[in-house]
mmCIF file of C-alpha atoms and ligand atoms in Angstrom:
data_model
loop_
_atom_site.group_PDB
_atom_site.id
_atom_site.type_symbol
_atom_site.label_atom_id
_atom_site.label_comp_id
_atom_site.label_asym_id
_atom_site.label_seq_id
_atom_site.Cartn_x
_atom_site.Cartn_y
_atom_site.Cartn_z
ATOM 1 C CA MET A 33 -34.948 -14.338 17.679
ATOM 2 C CA LEU A 34 -31.921 -12.629 19.316
ATOM 3 C CA ASP A 35 -33.215 -11.498 22.721
ATOM 4 C CA ASP A 36 -32.125 -14.449 24.819
ATOM 5 C CA ALA A 37 -30.468 -16.377 22.023
ATOM 6 C CA ARG A 38 -27.305 -18.426 22.089
ATOM 7 C CA ILE A 39 -25.380 -17.072 19.137
ATOM 8 C CA LEU A 40 -22.389 -18.460 17.262
ATOM 9 C CA VAL A 41 -20.349 -15.771 15.536
ATOM 10 C CA THR A 42 -17.563 -17.076 13.332
ATOM 11 C CA GLY A 43 -14.666 -14.786 12.493
ATOM 12 C CA GLY A 44 -15.494 -12.609 15.477
ATOM 13 C CA CYS A 45 -11.942 -11.286 15.820
ATOM 14 C CA GLY A 46 -12.111 -9.811 12.327
ATOM 15 C CA PHE A 47 -13.342 -6.364 11.366
ATOM 16 C CA ILE A 48 -17.092 -6.725 10.896
ATOM 17 C CA GLY A 49 -17.394 -9.730 13.229
ATOM 18 C CA SER A 50 -15.846 -7.902 16.184
ATOM 19 C CA ASN A 51 -18.014 -4.842 15.642
ATOM 20 C CA PHE A 52 -21.036 -7.125 15.459
ATOM 21 C CA ILE A 53 -20.214 -8.925 18.720
ATOM 22 C CA LEU A 54 -19.868 -5.594 20.538
ATOM 23 C CA HIS A 55 -23.152 -4.483 18.991
ATOM 24 C CA LEU A 56 -24.963 -7.672 20.051
ATOM 25 C CA LEU A 57 -23.707 -7.637 23.634
ATOM 26 C CA GLU A 58 -24.697 -4.011 24.012
ATOM 27 C CA ARG A 59 -28.158 -4.453 22.525
ATOM 28 C CA TYR A 60 -29.095 -7.861 23.955
ATOM 29 C CA PRO A 61 -28.323 -8.173 27.682
ATOM 30 C CA ASN A 62 -29.576 -11.766 27.781
ATOM 31 C CA ALA A 63 -27.809 -13.060 24.684
ATOM 32 C CA GLN A 64 -24.878 -15.493 24.887
ATOM 33 C CA VAL A 65 -22.189 -15.164 22.233
ATOM 34 C CA VAL A 66 -19.596 -17.756 21.235
ATOM 35 C CA ASN A 67 -16.872 -16.420 18.959
ATOM 36 C CA LEU A 68 -15.128 -19.062 16.823
ATOM 37 C CA ASP A 69 -12.057 -17.506 15.225
ATOM 38 C CA LYS A 70 -8.956 -19.065 13.705
ATOM 39 C CA LEU A 71 -6.792 -16.069 14.623
ATOM 40 C CA THR A 72 -5.361 -15.524 11.176
ATOM 41 C CA TYR A 73 -3.233 -12.490 10.326
ATOM 42 C CA ALA A 74 -6.473 -10.494 9.907
ATOM 43 C CA SER A 75 -7.788 -11.248 13.401
ATOM 44 C CA ASN A 76 -7.134 -8.959 16.310
ATOM 45 C CA GLN A 77 -8.023 -10.073 19.817
ATOM 46 C CA GLY A 78 -7.512 -6.502 20.977
ATOM 47 C CA SER A 79 -10.748 -5.638 19.166
ATOM 48 C CA LEU A 80 -12.721 -7.481 21.846
ATOM 49 C CA ARG A 81 -10.682 -6.653 24.937
ATOM 50 C CA ASP A 82 -13.643 -4.727 26.397
ATOM 51 C CA VAL A 83 -15.786 -7.882 26.598
ATOM 52 C CA GLU A 84 -13.113 -10.414 27.518
ATOM 53 C CA GLY A 85 -14.385 -10.836 31.079
ATOM 54 C CA ASP A 86 -18.081 -10.685 30.157
ATOM 55 C CA PRO A 87 -19.782 -13.930 31.309
ATOM 56 C CA ARG A 88 -22.050 -13.759 28.227
ATOM 57 C CA TYR A 89 -19.062 -14.007 25.891
ATOM 58 C CA ARG A 90 -16.835 -16.992 25.100
ATOM 59 C CA PHE A 91 -13.909 -17.160 22.708
ATOM 60 C CA VAL A 92 -12.934 -20.404 20.988
ATOM 61 C CA GLN A 93 -9.858 -20.513 18.789
ATOM 62 C CA GLY A 94 -10.426 -22.770 15.810
ATOM 63 C CA ASP A 95 -11.120 -23.226 12.139
ATOM 64 C CA ILE A 96 -14.584 -23.402 10.577
ATOM 65 C CA CYS A 97 -13.195 -26.262 8.461
ATOM 66 C CA ASP A 98 -12.832 -28.374 11.618
ATOM 67 C CA GLY A 99 -16.067 -30.415 11.514
ATOM 68 C CA GLU A 100 -15.726 -31.918 14.972
ATOM 69 C CA LEU A 101 -15.161 -28.577 16.648
ATOM 70 C CA VAL A 102 -17.983 -26.988 14.644
ATOM 71 C CA ASP A 103 -20.403 -29.817 15.572
ATOM 72 C CA GLY A 104 -19.679 -29.313 19.264
ATOM 73 C CA LEU A 105 -20.455 -25.607 19.077
ATOM 74 C CA MET A 106 -23.429 -25.983 16.743
ATOM 75 C CA ALA A 107 -25.155 -28.223 19.315
ATOM 76 C CA GLU A 108 -25.198 -25.305 21.763
ATOM 77 C CA VAL A 109 -26.612 -22.435 19.686
ATOM 78 C CA ASP A 110 -29.828 -21.071 18.176
ATOM 79 C CA VAL A 111 -28.424 -18.616 15.656
ATOM 80 C CA VAL A 112 -25.268 -18.569 13.499
ATOM 81 C CA PHE A 113 -23.627 -15.557 11.835
ATOM 82 C CA ASN A 114 -20.836 -16.593 9.501
ATOM 83 C CA PHE A 115 -18.292 -13.780 9.169
ATOM 84 C CA ALA A 116 -15.287 -16.091 8.907
ATOM 85 C CA ALA A 117 -13.647 -15.516 5.542
ATOM 86 C CA GLU A 118 -10.519 -14.582 3.707
ATOM 87 C CA THR A 119 -11.550 -11.186 2.389
ATOM 88 C CA HIS A 120 -8.770 -9.221 0.739
ATOM 89 C CA VAL A 121 -8.978 -9.109 -3.055
ATOM 90 C CA ASP A 122 -5.277 -8.272 -3.494
ATOM 91 C CA ARG A 123 -4.207 -11.269 -1.429
ATOM 92 C CA SER A 124 -6.521 -13.514 -3.449
ATOM 93 C CA LEU A 125 -4.610 -12.434 -6.562
ATOM 94 C CA MET A 126 -1.380 -13.657 -4.962
ATOM 95 C CA GLU A 127 -2.751 -16.911 -3.508
ATOM 96 C CA ALA A 128 -6.341 -18.125 -3.678
ATOM 97 C CA GLY A 129 -6.101 -21.534 -1.961
ATOM 98 C CA SER A 130 -6.860 -20.216 1.528
ATOM 99 C CA PHE A 131 -9.907 -18.396 0.128
ATOM 100 C CA ILE A 132 -11.307 -21.615 -1.276
ATOM 101 C CA MET A 133 -10.623 -23.428 1.982
ATOM 102 C CA THR A 134 -12.315 -20.936 4.287
ATOM 103 C CA ASP A 135 -14.936 -19.257 2.117
ATOM 104 C CA VAL A 136 -16.067 -22.379 0.256
ATOM 105 C CA LEU A 137 -15.127 -25.461 2.301
ATOM 106 C CA GLY A 138 -15.514 -23.717 5.663
ATOM 107 C CA THR A 139 -18.973 -22.459 4.727
ATOM 108 C CA HIS A 140 -19.883 -25.976 3.651
ATOM 109 C CA VAL A 141 -18.742 -27.444 6.991
ATOM 110 C CA LEU A 142 -20.851 -24.910 8.892
ATOM 111 C CA LEU A 143 -23.929 -25.508 6.736
ATOM 112 C CA ASP A 144 -23.604 -29.262 6.936
ATOM 113 C CA SER A 145 -23.329 -29.124 10.698
ATOM 114 C CA ALA A 146 -26.231 -26.671 11.020
ATOM 115 C CA ARG A 147 -28.550 -28.915 9.011
ATOM 116 C CA ARG A 148 -27.881 -31.759 11.457
ATOM 117 C CA HIS A 149 -28.732 -29.518 14.425
ATOM 118 C CA PRO A 150 -32.412 -28.585 14.426
ATOM 119 C CA ASN A 151 -31.750 -26.279 17.370
ATOM 120 C CA VAL A 152 -30.291 -23.848 14.792
ATOM 121 C CA LYS A 153 -33.186 -21.595 13.870
ATOM 122 C CA ARG A 154 -31.313 -19.061 11.761
ATOM 123 C CA PHE A 155 -28.083 -19.102 9.726
ATOM 124 C CA VAL A 156 -26.897 -15.762 8.390
ATOM 125 C CA GLN A 157 -24.225 -15.916 5.708
ATOM 126 C CA VAL A 158 -22.379 -12.604 5.567
ATOM 127 C CA SER A 159 -21.448 -12.195 1.927
ATOM 128 C CA THR A 160 -20.468 -9.343 -0.360
ATOM 129 C CA ASP A 161 -21.689 -7.218 -3.248
ATOM 130 C CA GLU A 162 -18.577 -8.329 -5.158
ATOM 131 C CA VAL A 163 -20.328 -11.562 -6.147
ATOM 132 C CA TYR A 164 -22.409 -9.575 -8.660
ATOM 133 C CA GLY A 165 -19.240 -8.378 -10.369
ATOM 134 C CA GLU A 166 -18.559 -4.984 -11.820
ATOM 135 C CA MET A 167 -21.582 -2.715 -12.371
ATOM 136 C CA SER A 168 -21.692 -0.463 -15.398
ATOM 137 C CA PRO A 169 -22.579 3.201 -14.772
ATOM 138 C CA GLY A 170 -26.234 3.537 -13.789
ATOM 139 C CA ALA A 171 -26.697 -0.179 -13.073
ATOM 140 C CA TRP A 172 -27.683 -1.488 -9.619
ATOM 141 C CA ALA A 173 -27.476 -5.138 -8.623
ATOM 142 C CA LYS A 174 -30.690 -6.695 -7.383
ATOM 143 C CA GLU A 175 -30.758 -9.819 -5.224
ATOM 144 C CA SER A 176 -32.238 -11.827 -8.090
ATOM 145 C CA ASP A 177 -29.421 -10.924 -10.502
ATOM 146 C CA PRO A 178 -27.061 -13.647 -11.715
ATOM 147 C CA LEU A 179 -23.659 -13.734 -10.025
ATOM 148 C CA HIS A 180 -20.618 -12.707 -12.003
ATOM 149 C CA PRO A 181 -17.634 -12.761 -9.649
ATOM 150 C CA ARG A 182 -14.442 -11.478 -11.261
ATOM 151 C CA SER A 183 -11.732 -11.968 -8.620
ATOM 152 C CA PRO A 184 -10.666 -15.201 -6.900
ATOM 153 C CA TYR A 185 -11.961 -13.696 -3.659
ATOM 154 C CA ALA A 186 -15.371 -12.868 -5.122
ATOM 155 C CA ALA A 187 -15.561 -16.317 -6.709
ATOM 156 C CA SER A 188 -14.912 -17.971 -3.352
ATOM 157 C CA LYS A 189 -17.710 -15.950 -1.727
ATOM 158 C CA ALA A 190 -20.042 -16.791 -4.600
ATOM 159 C CA GLY A 191 -19.222 -20.469 -3.955
ATOM 160 C CA GLY A 192 -20.286 -20.027 -0.334
ATOM 161 C CA ASP A 193 -23.507 -18.284 -1.392
ATOM 162 C CA ALA A 194 -24.352 -21.047 -3.855
ATOM 163 C CA GLN A 195 -24.041 -23.645 -1.111
ATOM 164 C CA CYS A 196 -26.291 -21.638 1.193
ATOM 165 C CA ASN A 197 -28.916 -21.624 -1.486
ATOM 166 C CA ALA A 198 -28.495 -25.376 -2.022
ATOM 167 C CA PHE A 199 -28.868 -26.107 1.700
ATOM 168 C CA PHE A 200 -32.039 -24.043 1.861
ATOM 169 C CA GLU A 201 -33.559 -25.744 -1.193
ATOM 170 C CA THR A 202 -32.418 -29.258 -0.308
ATOM 171 C CA TYR A 203 -32.740 -29.422 3.464
ATOM 172 C CA GLY A 204 -34.873 -26.407 4.290
ATOM 173 C CA LEU A 205 -32.043 -24.965 6.383
ATOM 174 C CA PRO A 206 -33.168 -21.497 7.529
ATOM 175 C CA VAL A 207 -30.393 -19.615 5.753
ATOM 176 C CA ILE A 208 -30.301 -15.948 4.817
ATOM 177 C CA ILE A 209 -27.557 -14.435 2.664
ATOM 178 C CA THR A 210 -26.541 -10.794 3.043
ATOM 179 C CA ARG A 211 -24.473 -8.916 0.453
ATOM 180 C CA ALA A 212 -22.959 -5.718 1.753
ATOM 181 C CA ALA A 213 -21.031 -2.889 0.181
ATOM 182 C CA ASN A 214 -17.562 -1.710 1.298
ATOM 183 C CA ASN A 215 -17.491 -1.325 5.055
ATOM 184 C CA ILE A 216 -15.449 1.270 6.898
ATOM 185 C CA GLY A 217 -15.105 1.980 10.589
ATOM 186 C CA PRO A 218 -13.133 0.959 13.666
ATOM 187 C CA ARG A 219 -11.031 -2.229 13.772
ATOM 188 C CA GLN A 220 -10.527 -2.865 10.060
ATOM 189 C CA HIS A 221 -7.191 -4.427 9.127
ATOM 190 C CA ILE A 222 -4.800 -1.896 7.609
ATOM 191 C CA GLU A 223 -4.457 -3.876 4.369
ATOM 192 C CA LYS A 224 -7.771 -2.401 3.138
ATOM 193 C CA MET A 225 -7.762 0.917 1.328
ATOM 194 C CA VAL A 226 -9.257 3.245 3.917
ATOM 195 C CA PRO A 227 -7.266 2.141 6.979
ATOM 196 C CA LEU A 228 -4.140 1.766 4.837
ATOM 197 C CA PHE A 229 -4.491 5.315 3.564
ATOM 198 C CA VAL A 230 -5.375 6.774 6.963
ATOM 199 C CA THR A 231 -2.493 5.130 8.790
ATOM 200 C CA SER A 232 -0.042 5.771 5.923
ATOM 201 C CA ALA A 233 -0.952 9.458 5.949
ATOM 202 C CA MET A 234 -0.488 9.566 9.718
ATOM 203 C CA ARG A 235 2.983 8.096 9.154
ATOM 204 C CA ASP A 236 3.681 10.540 6.277
ATOM 205 C CA GLU A 237 3.978 7.640 3.874
ATOM 206 C CA PRO A 238 2.541 7.555 0.313
ATOM 207 C CA LEU A 239 -1.025 6.505 -0.456
ATOM 208 C CA PRO A 240 -0.868 3.922 -3.294
ATOM 209 C CA LEU A 241 -3.897 4.709 -5.458
ATOM 210 C CA TYR A 242 -4.556 2.080 -8.112
ATOM 211 C CA GLY A 243 -4.905 3.005 -11.799
ATOM 212 C CA ASP A 244 -6.607 6.342 -12.387
ATOM 213 C CA GLY A 245 -8.276 6.340 -8.955
ATOM 214 C CA ARG A 246 -11.709 6.791 -10.532
ATOM 215 C CA GLN A 247 -13.139 3.448 -9.351
ATOM 216 C CA VAL A 248 -16.347 3.776 -7.381
ATOM 217 C CA ARG A 249 -17.301 2.065 -4.128
ATOM 218 C CA ASP A 250 -20.316 2.495 -1.837
ATOM 219 C CA TRP A 251 -19.014 3.293 1.660
ATOM 220 C CA LEU A 252 -21.086 1.698 4.406
ATOM 221 C CA TYR A 253 -20.325 2.524 8.044
ATOM 222 C CA VAL A 254 -19.787 -0.758 9.895
ATOM 223 C CA GLU A 255 -22.289 0.130 12.622
ATOM 224 C CA ASP A 256 -24.977 0.572 9.955
ATOM 225 C CA HIS A 257 -24.039 -2.851 8.619
ATOM 226 C CA CYS A 258 -24.385 -4.354 12.113
ATOM 227 C CA ARG A 259 -27.858 -2.851 12.501
ATOM 228 C CA ALA A 260 -28.834 -4.283 9.122
ATOM 229 C CA LEU A 261 -27.634 -7.776 10.063
ATOM 230 C CA GLU A 262 -29.520 -7.613 13.333
ATOM 231 C CA LEU A 263 -32.731 -6.596 11.575
ATOM 232 C CA ILE A 264 -32.336 -9.231 8.863
ATOM 233 C CA ALA A 265 -31.795 -11.975 11.457
ATOM 234 C CA ARG A 266 -34.948 -10.887 13.248
ATOM 235 C CA GLU A 267 -37.262 -9.966 10.385
ATOM 236 C CA GLY A 268 -35.769 -11.484 7.239
ATOM 237 C CA GLU A 269 -37.108 -14.526 5.468
ATOM 238 C CA SER A 270 -35.260 -17.817 5.178
ATOM 239 C CA GLY A 271 -33.989 -18.598 1.701
ATOM 240 C CA GLU A 272 -33.789 -14.902 0.821
ATOM 241 C CA VAL A 273 -30.878 -12.645 -0.069
ATOM 242 C CA TYR A 274 -30.609 -9.060 1.208
ATOM 243 C CA ASN A 275 -28.336 -6.425 -0.291
ATOM 244 C CA ILE A 276 -26.904 -3.881 2.143
ATOM 245 C CA GLY A 277 -25.804 -0.622 0.547
ATOM 246 C CA ALA A 278 -25.571 2.903 1.945
ATOM 247 C CA ASP A 279 -25.760 4.816 -1.349
ATOM 248 C CA ASN A 280 -22.557 6.599 -0.329
ATOM 249 C CA HIS A 281 -20.892 6.212 -3.723
ATOM 250 C CA GLU A 282 -17.571 7.924 -4.130
ATOM 251 C CA GLU A 283 -14.511 7.680 -6.356
ATOM 252 C CA ASN A 284 -11.329 6.462 -4.685
ATOM 253 C CA ILE A 285 -9.485 9.664 -5.562
ATOM 254 C CA ARG A 286 -12.132 11.780 -3.872
ATOM 255 C CA LEU A 287 -12.024 9.556 -0.825
ATOM 256 C CA ALA A 288 -8.225 9.866 -0.650
ATOM 257 C CA LYS A 289 -8.458 13.645 -0.860
ATOM 258 C CA ALA A 290 -11.192 13.810 1.784
ATOM 259 C CA LEU A 291 -9.238 11.755 4.272
ATOM 260 C CA LEU A 292 -6.066 13.773 3.717
ATOM 261 C CA GLN A 293 -8.080 16.888 4.400
ATOM 262 C CA LEU A 294 -9.470 15.411 7.629
ATOM 263 C CA LEU A 295 -5.930 14.571 8.702
ATOM 264 C CA GLU A 296 -4.545 17.915 7.522
ATOM 265 C CA LYS A 297 -1.986 16.167 5.339
ATOM 266 C CA PRO A 298 -0.828 17.232 1.836
ATOM 267 C CA LEU A 299 -2.292 15.833 -1.403
ATOM 268 C CA SER A 300 1.275 15.155 -2.513
ATOM 269 C CA LEU A 301 1.111 11.957 -0.432
ATOM 270 C CA ILE A 302 -1.110 10.441 -3.157
ATOM 271 C CA ARG A 303 0.829 8.178 -5.504
ATOM 272 C CA PHE A 304 -0.772 6.710 -8.634
ATOM 273 C CA VAL A 305 0.437 3.124 -8.934
ATOM 274 C CA GLU A 306 -0.056 0.166 -11.278
ATOM 275 C CA ASP A 307 -3.671 -0.985 -11.201
ATOM 276 C CA ARG A 308 -5.056 -4.126 -9.546
ATOM 277 C CA LYS A 309 -5.478 -6.971 -12.064
ATOM 278 C CA GLY A 310 -9.105 -7.366 -13.138
ATOM 279 C CA HIS A 311 -10.028 -4.341 -11.006
ATOM 280 C CA ASP A 312 -13.808 -3.964 -10.746
ATOM 281 C CA ARG A 313 -14.593 -0.394 -11.708
ATOM 282 C CA ARG A 314 -17.806 0.069 -9.787
ATOM 283 C CA TYR A 315 -20.043 -1.721 -7.314
ATOM 284 C CA ALA A 316 -23.601 -0.668 -6.611
ATOM 285 C CA VAL A 317 -26.423 -2.596 -4.988
ATOM 286 C CA ASP A 318 -30.117 -1.915 -4.812
ATOM 287 C CA SER A 319 -31.015 -2.342 -1.140
ATOM 288 C CA SER A 320 -34.703 -1.470 -1.384
ATOM 289 C CA LYS A 321 -35.634 -4.960 -0.132
ATOM 290 C CA LEU A 322 -33.788 -4.313 3.141
ATOM 291 C CA ARG A 323 -35.090 -0.751 3.369
ATOM 292 C CA ALA A 324 -38.617 -2.140 3.153
ATOM 293 C CA LEU A 325 -37.889 -3.947 6.434
ATOM 294 C CA GLY A 326 -37.278 -0.540 8.019
ATOM 295 C CA TRP A 327 -33.498 -0.096 7.745
ATOM 296 C CA ALA A 328 -31.706 3.036 6.613
ATOM 297 C CA PRO A 329 -28.058 3.977 7.082
ATOM 298 C CA ARG A 330 -27.388 6.618 9.741
ATOM 299 C CA HIS A 331 -24.040 7.708 8.304
ATOM 300 C CA ASP A 332 -23.399 9.490 5.040
ATOM 301 C CA PHE A 333 -20.022 9.282 3.338
ATOM 302 C CA LEU A 334 -18.340 12.118 5.245
ATOM 303 C CA SER A 335 -19.683 11.130 8.634
ATOM 304 C CA ALA A 336 -18.577 7.506 8.102
ATOM 305 C CA LEU A 337 -15.150 8.617 6.941
ATOM 306 C CA GLU A 338 -14.626 11.135 9.716
ATOM 307 C CA ARG A 339 -15.571 8.640 12.445
ATOM 308 C CA THR A 340 -13.209 6.110 10.909
ATOM 309 C CA VAL A 341 -10.324 8.558 10.681
ATOM 310 C CA ARG A 342 -10.789 9.720 14.280
ATOM 311 C CA TRP A 343 -10.871 6.129 15.534
ATOM 312 C CA TYR A 344 -7.511 5.342 13.927
ATOM 313 C CA GLN A 345 -6.095 8.580 15.308
ATOM 314 C CA LYS A 346 -7.155 7.644 18.839
ATOM 315 C CA ASN A 347 -6.272 3.959 18.669
ATOM 316 C CA SER A 348 -2.741 3.655 17.359
ATOM 317 C CA TRP A 349 -2.216 0.916 20.009
ATOM 318 C CA TRP A 350 -4.504 -1.243 17.845
ATOM 319 C CA TRP A 351 -2.811 -0.803 14.458
ATOM 320 C CA GLU A 352 0.799 0.219 15.053
ATOM 321 C CA PRO A 353 1.958 -3.303 16.029
ATOM 322 C CA ILE A 354 0.634 -4.595 12.673
ATOM 323 C CA TYR A 355 3.187 -2.477 10.815
ATOM 324 C CA ALA A 356 5.950 -4.029 12.903
ATOM 325 C CA GLY A 357 4.908 -7.632 12.109
ATOM 326 C CA PRO A 358 4.554 -9.829 8.979
ATOM 327 C CA PHE A 359 2.521 -7.079 7.308
ATOM 328 C CA ARG A 360 5.820 -5.396 6.459
ATOM 329 C CA ASP A 361 6.706 -8.231 4.062
ATOM 330 C CA TYR A 362 3.249 -8.201 2.516
ATOM 331 C CA TYR A 363 3.453 -4.419 2.063
ATOM 332 C CA GLN A 364 6.815 -4.717 0.369
ATOM 333 C CA ARG A 365 5.583 -7.426 -2.033
ATOM 334 C CA GLN A 366 2.338 -5.612 -2.790
ATOM 335 C CA TYR A 367 3.595 -2.044 -3.031
ATOM 336 C CA GLY A 368 7.419 -1.981 -3.199
ATOM 337 C CA ASP A 369 7.836 -1.938 -6.989
ATOM 338 C CA ARG A 370 4.554 -0.186 -7.599
ATOM 339 C CA LEU A 371 5.453 2.765 -5.395
ATOM 340 C CA ALA A 372 8.933 2.954 -6.883
ATOM 341 C CA SER A 373 7.442 3.381 -10.368
ATOM 342 C CA GLY A 374 4.335 5.331 -9.282
ATOM 343 C CA ALA A 375 3.402 8.875 -10.265
ATOM 344 C CA PRO A 376 2.792 11.581 -7.680
ATOM 345 C CA TYR A 377 -0.458 13.505 -7.640
ATOM 346 C CA ASP A 378 -0.267 16.651 -9.701
ATOM 347 C CA PRO A 379 -2.818 19.252 -8.588
ATOM 348 C CA GLU A 380 -2.507 21.014 -11.984
ATOM 349 C CA GLY A 381 -2.684 17.942 -14.181
ATOM 350 C CA GLY A 382 -5.374 16.013 -12.268
ATOM 351 C CA THR A 383 -5.372 12.246 -12.450
ATOM 352 C CA PRO A 384 -3.322 10.255 -14.989
ATOM 353 C CA GLN A 385 -5.220 8.829 -17.917
HETATM 354 O O1 DAU B 178 -17.546 -4.534 -1.733
HETATM 355 C C1 DAU B 178 -17.377 -5.296 -0.565
HETATM 356 C C2 DAU B 178 -15.926 -5.699 -0.483
HETATM 357 O O2 DAU B 178 -15.203 -4.522 -0.167
HETATM 358 C C3 DAU B 178 -15.650 -6.807 0.522
HETATM 359 O O3 DAU B 178 -16.293 -7.976 0.136
HETATM 360 C C4 DAU B 178 -14.145 -7.056 0.586
HETATM 361 O O4 DAU B 178 -13.855 -8.042 1.543
HETATM 362 C C5 DAU B 178 -13.434 -5.775 0.930
HETATM 363 O O5 DAU B 178 -12.055 -5.988 0.922
HETATM 364 C C6 DAU B 178 -13.801 -4.683 -0.063
HETATM 365 O O6 DAU B 178 -13.233 -4.968 -1.367
HETATM 366 P P1 DAU B 178 -12.487 -3.859 -2.223
HETATM 367 O O7 DAU B 178 -11.531 -4.514 -3.124
HETATM 368 O O8 DAU B 178 -13.458 -2.891 -2.811
HETATM 369 O O9 DAU B 178 -11.718 -3.091 -1.013
HETATM 370 P P2 DAU B 178 -10.237 -2.509 -0.902
HETATM 371 O O10 DAU B 178 -10.174 -1.727 0.372
HETATM 372 O O11 DAU B 178 -9.201 -3.525 -1.139
HETATM 373 O O12 DAU B 178 -10.199 -1.485 -2.122
HETATM 374 C C7 DAU B 178 -11.109 -0.425 -2.223
HETATM 375 C C8 DAU B 178 -10.810 0.326 -3.493
HETATM 376 O O13 DAU B 178 -9.537 0.966 -3.364
HETATM 377 C C9 DAU B 178 -10.689 -0.558 -4.722
HETATM 378 O O14 DAU B 178 -11.173 0.153 -5.849
HETATM 379 C C10 DAU B 178 -9.184 -0.778 -4.867
HETATM 380 C C11 DAU B 178 -8.606 0.517 -4.347
HETATM 381 N N1 DAU B 178 -7.299 0.418 -3.669
HETATM 382 C C12 DAU B 178 -7.158 -0.528 -2.702
HETATM 383 C C13 DAU B 178 -5.974 -0.661 -2.025
HETATM 384 C C14 DAU B 178 -5.785 -1.709 -0.959
HETATM 385 C C15 DAU B 178 -6.283 1.292 -3.984
HETATM 386 O O15 DAU B 178 -6.426 2.184 -4.852
HETATM 387 N N2 DAU B 178 -5.099 1.156 -3.315
HETATM 388 C C16 DAU B 178 -4.898 0.219 -2.352
HETATM 389 O O16 DAU B 178 -3.773 0.163 -1.798
#
């Protein structure tokens, strides 16, 4: 399926997409990869500088909503991985239109083009565990569960998933949907919690922890995610959904403390700030279906976190320019007032109620 395939990766200058392209080119010497990326604020061409001159790799700047451009590329490939998406929950609370455009309409344009190109033998839709909504303690989402997205971002991804299902049922398009947990690792935009906290700590700036900091996420190392996607593309069944979770569940407060320890920075950098609206308390997926294909994560929570922290320490060239650009305005809008009225961490008193 992938050995000498021509592969279209959308959103390849983003976090998971760029890691996946590097993974593919390393693992498949005869594969050809086309990266279609719009170069939004979340893209970083520096992520792929090591493969820029590789004859197996081609970059095309463009939007997945552009049907003509997509048709041209679709005619040339065997496999599609759709990573292109607006992905940040907090931004979707400020403005959701771009999420609907890319995650819903863009996915539709890709699917509609793929169904008219029988050369496309596999379409992998990279989705998220957030489509299941918040999980109560002890509950684990299975692939067959109904979707209950609770943020505009999650709703846009659920819209993309629903279309994938429709294109499989209606046209027999060989689509597979994957729903992964929270990824961490190299090349993630600093708007997300882990890179924001790591780089803030390195700059001796406060870590804005939402609410009581007791929300739980499952931390999946991006390389483990890439291996899962590769396996699913090769061995998965069309029309199926595969959850991808590492079972590295941890509360945000514990994660913040662990990363401060790795960086040898004081806990006093933690600042409890006003919570995210509609904040999902916990995500948890049952990934036994994927594990039955032979996948298991290679990184536990601490190993994933340590590798991530060390990467940001070594690669300030990658993230420092982001702080100097439009991110500054976003940061001010998102965190300015919250940090001003936030409460510092009190080692005696624990977390605020
Ligand atoms: O679960 C998969 C999802 O994980 C992906 O589909 C999303 O694209 C990705 O952004 C991520 O969503 P989260 O909302 O869980 O990730 P984020 O890094 O924004 O937040 C992680 C947790 O940390 C969440 O409980 C909110 C909290 N948080 C986040 C930020 C940015 C804070 O306490 N402070 C912050 O400044």
